[in-house]
Coordinates of C-alpha atoms and ligand atoms in Angstrom, one line a residue:
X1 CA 2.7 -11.4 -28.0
X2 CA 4.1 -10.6 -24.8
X3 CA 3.0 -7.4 -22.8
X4 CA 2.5 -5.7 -19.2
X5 CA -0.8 -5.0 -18.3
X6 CA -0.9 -0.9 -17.4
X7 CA -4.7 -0.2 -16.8
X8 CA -7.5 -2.0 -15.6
X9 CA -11.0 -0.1 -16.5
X10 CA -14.3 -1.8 -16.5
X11 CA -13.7 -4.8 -17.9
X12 CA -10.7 -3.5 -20.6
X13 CA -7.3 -4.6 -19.4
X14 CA -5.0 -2.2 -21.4
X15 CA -1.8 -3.9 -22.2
X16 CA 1.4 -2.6 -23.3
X17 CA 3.4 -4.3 -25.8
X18 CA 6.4 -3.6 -28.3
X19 CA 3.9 -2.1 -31.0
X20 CA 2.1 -0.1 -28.4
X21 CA -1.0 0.0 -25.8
X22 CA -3.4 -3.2 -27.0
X23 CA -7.4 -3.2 -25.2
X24 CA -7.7 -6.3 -24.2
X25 CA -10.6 -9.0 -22.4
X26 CA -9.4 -11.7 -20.5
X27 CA -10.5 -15.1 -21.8
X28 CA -13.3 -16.8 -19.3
X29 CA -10.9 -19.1 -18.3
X30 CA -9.3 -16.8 -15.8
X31 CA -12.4 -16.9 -13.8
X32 CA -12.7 -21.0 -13.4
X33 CA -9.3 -20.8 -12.5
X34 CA -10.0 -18.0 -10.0
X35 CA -7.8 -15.7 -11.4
X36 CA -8.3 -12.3 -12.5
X37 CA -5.6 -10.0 -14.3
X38 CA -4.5 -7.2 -12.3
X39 CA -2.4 -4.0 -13.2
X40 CA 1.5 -4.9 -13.2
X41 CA 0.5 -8.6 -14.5
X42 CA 3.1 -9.9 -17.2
X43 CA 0.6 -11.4 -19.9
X44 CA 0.9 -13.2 -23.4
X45 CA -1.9 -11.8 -26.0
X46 CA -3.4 -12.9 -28.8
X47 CA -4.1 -9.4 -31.4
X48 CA -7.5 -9.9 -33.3
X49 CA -6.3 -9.0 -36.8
X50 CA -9.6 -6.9 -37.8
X51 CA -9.8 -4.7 -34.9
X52 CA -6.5 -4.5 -33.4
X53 CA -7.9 -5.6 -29.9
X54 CA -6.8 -8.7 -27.6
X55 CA -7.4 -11.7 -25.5
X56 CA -5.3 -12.1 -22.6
X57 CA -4.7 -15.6 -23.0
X58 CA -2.1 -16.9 -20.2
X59 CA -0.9 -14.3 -16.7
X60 CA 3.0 -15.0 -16.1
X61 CA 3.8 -16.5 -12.6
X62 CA 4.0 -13.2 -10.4
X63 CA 6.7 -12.3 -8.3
X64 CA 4.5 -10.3 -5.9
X65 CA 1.3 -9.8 -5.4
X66 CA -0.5 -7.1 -3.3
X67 CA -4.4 -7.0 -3.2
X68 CA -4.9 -3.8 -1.8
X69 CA -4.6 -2.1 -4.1
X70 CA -4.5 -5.1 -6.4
X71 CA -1.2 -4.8 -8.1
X72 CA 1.2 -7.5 -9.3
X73 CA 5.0 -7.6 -9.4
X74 CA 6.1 -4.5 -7.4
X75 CA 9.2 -4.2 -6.0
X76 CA 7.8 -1.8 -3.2
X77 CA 5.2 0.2 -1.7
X78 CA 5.3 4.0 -1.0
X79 CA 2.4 4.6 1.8
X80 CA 1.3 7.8 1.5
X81 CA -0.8 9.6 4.6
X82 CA -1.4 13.2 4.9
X83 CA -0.9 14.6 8.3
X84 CA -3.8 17.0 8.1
X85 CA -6.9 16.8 5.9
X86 CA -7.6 14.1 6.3
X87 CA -5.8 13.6 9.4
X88 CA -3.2 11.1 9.9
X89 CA -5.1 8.0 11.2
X90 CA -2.3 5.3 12.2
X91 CA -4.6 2.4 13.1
X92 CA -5.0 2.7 9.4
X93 CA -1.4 3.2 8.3
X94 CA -0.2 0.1 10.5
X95 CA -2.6 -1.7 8.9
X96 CA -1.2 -0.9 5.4
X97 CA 2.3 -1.6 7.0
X98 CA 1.1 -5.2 8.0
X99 CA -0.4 -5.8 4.7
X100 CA 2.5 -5.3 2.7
X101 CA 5.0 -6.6 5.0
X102 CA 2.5 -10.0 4.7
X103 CA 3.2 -10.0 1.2
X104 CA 6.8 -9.5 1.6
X105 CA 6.6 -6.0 -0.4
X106 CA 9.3 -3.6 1.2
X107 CA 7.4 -0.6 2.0
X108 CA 8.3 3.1 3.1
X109 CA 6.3 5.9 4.0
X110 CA 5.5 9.2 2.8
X111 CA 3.7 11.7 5.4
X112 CA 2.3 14.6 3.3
X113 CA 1.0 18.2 4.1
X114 CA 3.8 19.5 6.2
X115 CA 2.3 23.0 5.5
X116 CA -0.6 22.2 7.3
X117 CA 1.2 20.5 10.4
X118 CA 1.0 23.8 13.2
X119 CA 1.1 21.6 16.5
X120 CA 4.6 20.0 14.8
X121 CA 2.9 16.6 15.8
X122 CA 4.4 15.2 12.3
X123 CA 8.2 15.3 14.0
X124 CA 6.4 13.0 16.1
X125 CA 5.4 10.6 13.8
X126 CA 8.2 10.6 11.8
X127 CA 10.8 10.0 14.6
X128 CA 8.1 7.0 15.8
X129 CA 8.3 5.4 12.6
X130 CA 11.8 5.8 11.5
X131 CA 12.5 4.3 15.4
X132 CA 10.8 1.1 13.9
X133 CA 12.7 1.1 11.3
X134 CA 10.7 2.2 8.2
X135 CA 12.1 4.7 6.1
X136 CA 10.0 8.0 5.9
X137 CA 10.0 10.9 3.6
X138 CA 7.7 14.2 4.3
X139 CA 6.5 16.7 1.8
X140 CA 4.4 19.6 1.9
X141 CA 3.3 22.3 -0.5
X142 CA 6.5 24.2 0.0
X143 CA 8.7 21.8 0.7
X144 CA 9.6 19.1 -1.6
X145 CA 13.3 18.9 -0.1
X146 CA 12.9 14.8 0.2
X147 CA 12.0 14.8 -3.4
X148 CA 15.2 13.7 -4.8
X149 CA 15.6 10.9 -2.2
X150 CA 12.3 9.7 -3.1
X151 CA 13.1 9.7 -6.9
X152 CA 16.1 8.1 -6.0
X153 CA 14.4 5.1 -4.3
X154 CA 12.0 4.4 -7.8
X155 CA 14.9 3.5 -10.1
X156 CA 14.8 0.3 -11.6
X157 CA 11.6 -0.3 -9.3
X158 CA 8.0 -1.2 -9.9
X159 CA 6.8 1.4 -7.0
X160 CA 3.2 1.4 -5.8
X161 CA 1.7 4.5 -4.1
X162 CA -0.8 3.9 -2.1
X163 CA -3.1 5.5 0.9
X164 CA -6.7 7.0 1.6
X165 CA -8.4 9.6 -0.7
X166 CA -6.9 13.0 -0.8
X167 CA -3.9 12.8 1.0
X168 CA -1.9 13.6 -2.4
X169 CA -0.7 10.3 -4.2
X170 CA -1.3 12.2 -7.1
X171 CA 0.1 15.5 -6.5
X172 CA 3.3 13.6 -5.5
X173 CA 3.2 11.4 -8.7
X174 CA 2.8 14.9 -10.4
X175 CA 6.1 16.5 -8.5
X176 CA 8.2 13.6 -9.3
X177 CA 6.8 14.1 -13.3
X178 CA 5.3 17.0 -14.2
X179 CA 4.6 15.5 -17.5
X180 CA 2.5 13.0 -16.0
X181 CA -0.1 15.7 -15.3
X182 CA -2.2 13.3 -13.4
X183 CA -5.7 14.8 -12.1
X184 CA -6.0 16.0 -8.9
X185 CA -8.8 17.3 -6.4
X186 CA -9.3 19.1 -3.3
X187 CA -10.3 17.3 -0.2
X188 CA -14.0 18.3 1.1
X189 CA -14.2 21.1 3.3
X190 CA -16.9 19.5 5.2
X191 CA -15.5 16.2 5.9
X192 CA -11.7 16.2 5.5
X193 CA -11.8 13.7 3.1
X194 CA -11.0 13.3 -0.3
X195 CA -13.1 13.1 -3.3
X196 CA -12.0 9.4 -4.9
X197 CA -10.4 11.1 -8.3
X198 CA -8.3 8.3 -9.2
X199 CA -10.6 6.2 -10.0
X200 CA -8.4 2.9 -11.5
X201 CA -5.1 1.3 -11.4
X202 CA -2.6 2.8 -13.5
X203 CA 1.0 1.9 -14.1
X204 CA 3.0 4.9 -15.1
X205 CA 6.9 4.4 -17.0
X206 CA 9.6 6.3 -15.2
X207 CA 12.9 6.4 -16.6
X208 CA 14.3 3.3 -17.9
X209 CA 13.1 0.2 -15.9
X210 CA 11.5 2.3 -13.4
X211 CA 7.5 2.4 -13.1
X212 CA 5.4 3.8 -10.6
X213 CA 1.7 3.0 -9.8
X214 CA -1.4 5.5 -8.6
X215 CA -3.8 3.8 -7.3
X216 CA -7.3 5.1 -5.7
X217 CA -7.9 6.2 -1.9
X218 CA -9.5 3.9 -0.1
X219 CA -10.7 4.2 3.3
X220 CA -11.0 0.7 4.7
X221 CA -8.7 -2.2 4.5
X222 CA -9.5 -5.8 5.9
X223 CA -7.0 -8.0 7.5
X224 CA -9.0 -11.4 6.0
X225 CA -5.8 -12.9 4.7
X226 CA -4.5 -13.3 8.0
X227 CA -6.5 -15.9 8.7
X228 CA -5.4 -17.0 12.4
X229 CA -4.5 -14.1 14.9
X230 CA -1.2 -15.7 16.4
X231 CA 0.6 -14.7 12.8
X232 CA 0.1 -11.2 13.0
X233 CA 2.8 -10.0 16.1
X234 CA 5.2 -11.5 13.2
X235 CA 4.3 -8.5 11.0
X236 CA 5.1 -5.6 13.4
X237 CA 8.7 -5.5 12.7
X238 CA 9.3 -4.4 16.4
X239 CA 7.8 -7.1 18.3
X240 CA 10.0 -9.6 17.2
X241 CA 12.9 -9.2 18.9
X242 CA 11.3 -9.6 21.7
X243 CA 8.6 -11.6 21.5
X244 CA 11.3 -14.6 21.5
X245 CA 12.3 -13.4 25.1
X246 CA 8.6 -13.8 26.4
X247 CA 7.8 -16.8 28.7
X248 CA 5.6 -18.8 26.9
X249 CA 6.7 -19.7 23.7
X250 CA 3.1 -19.4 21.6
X251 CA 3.2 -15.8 23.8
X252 CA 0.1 -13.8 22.1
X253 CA 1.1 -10.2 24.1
X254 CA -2.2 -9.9 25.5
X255 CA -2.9 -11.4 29.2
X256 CA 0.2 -13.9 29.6
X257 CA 2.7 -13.0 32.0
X258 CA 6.2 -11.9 31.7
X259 CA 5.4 -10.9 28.3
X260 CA 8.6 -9.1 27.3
X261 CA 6.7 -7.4 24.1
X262 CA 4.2 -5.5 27.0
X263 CA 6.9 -4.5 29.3
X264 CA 8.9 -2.6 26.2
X265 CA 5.8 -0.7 26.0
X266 CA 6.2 3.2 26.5
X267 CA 10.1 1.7 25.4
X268 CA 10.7 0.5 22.3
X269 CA 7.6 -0.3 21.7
X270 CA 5.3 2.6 21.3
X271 CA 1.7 2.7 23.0
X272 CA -0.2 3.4 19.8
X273 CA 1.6 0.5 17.6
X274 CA 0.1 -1.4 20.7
X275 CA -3.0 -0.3 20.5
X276 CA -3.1 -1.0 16.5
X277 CA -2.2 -4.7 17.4
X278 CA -5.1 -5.4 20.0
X279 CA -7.5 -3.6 17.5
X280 CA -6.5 -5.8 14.4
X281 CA -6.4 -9.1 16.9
X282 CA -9.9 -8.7 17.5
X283 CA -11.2 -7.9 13.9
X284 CA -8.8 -11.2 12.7
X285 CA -11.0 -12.9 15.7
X286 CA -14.2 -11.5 14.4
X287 CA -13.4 -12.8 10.5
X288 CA -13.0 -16.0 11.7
X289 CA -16.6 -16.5 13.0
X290 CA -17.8 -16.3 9.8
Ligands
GTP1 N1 -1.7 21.9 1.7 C1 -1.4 20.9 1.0 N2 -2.2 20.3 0.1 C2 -1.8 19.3 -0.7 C3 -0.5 18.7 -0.6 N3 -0.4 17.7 -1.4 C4 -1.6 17.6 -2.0 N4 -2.4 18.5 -1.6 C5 -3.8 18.8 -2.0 O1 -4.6 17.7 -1.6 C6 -5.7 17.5 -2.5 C7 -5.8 16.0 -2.9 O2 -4.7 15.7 -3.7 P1 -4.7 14.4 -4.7 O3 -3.3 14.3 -5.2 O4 -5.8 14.5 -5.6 O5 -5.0 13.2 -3.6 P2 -5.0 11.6 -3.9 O6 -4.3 11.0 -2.8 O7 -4.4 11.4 -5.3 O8 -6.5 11.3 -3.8 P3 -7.4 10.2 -4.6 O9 -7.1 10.2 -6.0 O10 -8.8 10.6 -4.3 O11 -7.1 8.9 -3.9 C8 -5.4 18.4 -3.7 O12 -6.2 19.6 -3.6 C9 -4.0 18.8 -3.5 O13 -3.6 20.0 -4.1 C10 0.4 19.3 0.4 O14 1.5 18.9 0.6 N5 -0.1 20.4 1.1
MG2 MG1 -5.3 10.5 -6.9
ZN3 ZN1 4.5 -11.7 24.8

């Protein structure tokens, strides 16, 4: 029987199929092949006829793949980040953008806790980003005003939401559904920083042929699938229309000279995009030691 895998906890892969959720293990298999199963996989199951539970027995050719969070077959990626607790951190945000533009996932953003923006830094941010070119959407508690255009952007989608603990994936997931009625916590007073209460992979039906994914906060990401540091400039959309115009043609925008990417700095190019790019050039360095 065919089915979409919908949850991933400890070990039980639950998979949904025309007669309803089946609990499923994967066979042993996966792991000489070095596969594993993830949420969004497209799966054939065999049903045990005494208990009604499954073996995964063969994963379906993806169409995408994302391993942060590890999710198969979305069409896109909402990237949430709250602007306030926990504060906005956009080394970490560029680094999601470069992840799923790697994977060749479209991906918009969604900046969060407008109510708690008092400096009006988020205009900021949002005019920087939607200057790149990414689409952005802000909500806060009071204002859910972007709402409909965000809803608009799931149908007939497979939608992952992703971004660091308690910057409101949920919440949101909640204000597009109410029915959903997925749990939610307050971020720690102490630390600004949320409390990890999703705690697995879920997929989550929309409307017809729509789905949308929460996914836990995480606080880290590595850039190890990039493994050699002249591919990355091609992942910040902005460089590249430039980068062609730089004198050397293997140009890396660091120390060459008449580097056309560095002189649209404080331009087009934006100083803290910059920064992000000399930051994960060095950690792609670093990986490769090892
Ligand atoms: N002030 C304010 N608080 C918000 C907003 N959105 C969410 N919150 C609060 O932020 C806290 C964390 O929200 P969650 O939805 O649990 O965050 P999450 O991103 O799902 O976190 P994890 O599941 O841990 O990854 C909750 O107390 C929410 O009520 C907002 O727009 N404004
Ligand atoms: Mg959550
Ligand atoms: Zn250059």
């Amino acid at each position: 029987m065919k089915g979409t895998i919908i949850k991933l906890v400890r070990g039980i892969y639950y998979v949904d199929t025309e007669i309803g959720v089946i609990k499923c293990k994967a066979r042993g298999l996966f792991r000489e092949k070095d596969i594993s199963p993830v949420v969004g996989d497209k799966v054939e199951i065999r049903i045990s006829s005494e208990d009604q539970t499954g073996y995964i027995e063969t994963v379906y050719p993806r169409k995408t793949e994302l391993i942060r969070p590890a999710v198969a077959n979305i069409d896109r990626a909402l990237i949430v980040f709250s602007i306030k607790q926990p504060e906005l951190n956009t080394y970490l945000l560029d680094k999601n953008l470069i992840m799923t533009n790697y994977f060749g996932i479209d991906s918009s953003i969604c900046f969060t806790k407008s109510d708690l923006d008092s400096d009006e830094i988020l205009n900021r941010y949002v005019e920087m980003y939607r200057n790149i070119g990414y689409t952005v959407y802000v909500v806060g508690k009071t204002d859910y005003s972007d709402l409909e255009s965000i809803k608009e952007s799931l149908v007939g989608r497979i939608t992952s939401v992703s971004g660091p603990s308690g910057v409101g994936k949920s919440t949101l997931i909640n204000k597009i559904n109410p029915d959903i009625n997925l749990k939610t916590s307050s971020v720690s007073l102490k630390t600004e920083r949320g409390r990890h209460t999703t705690r697995h992979v879920e997929l989550i039906p929309l409307e017809k042929d729509s789905y949308i994914i929460d996914t836990p906060g995480f606080s880290s990401l590595g850039l190890d699938f990039i493994l050699d540091e002249r591919d990355l400039s091609d992942y910040f959309i902005e460089f590249n229309q430039y980068a062609d115009k730089c004198k050397f043609l293997d140009c890396m925008h660091i120390n060459e000279p008449e580097c056309a990417v560095k002189e649209e700095i404080g331009n087009s190019i934006y100083q803290s995009r910059y920064d992000s790019y000399i930051l994960f050039i060095n950690e792609i360095k670093k990986n490769r030691r090892y």
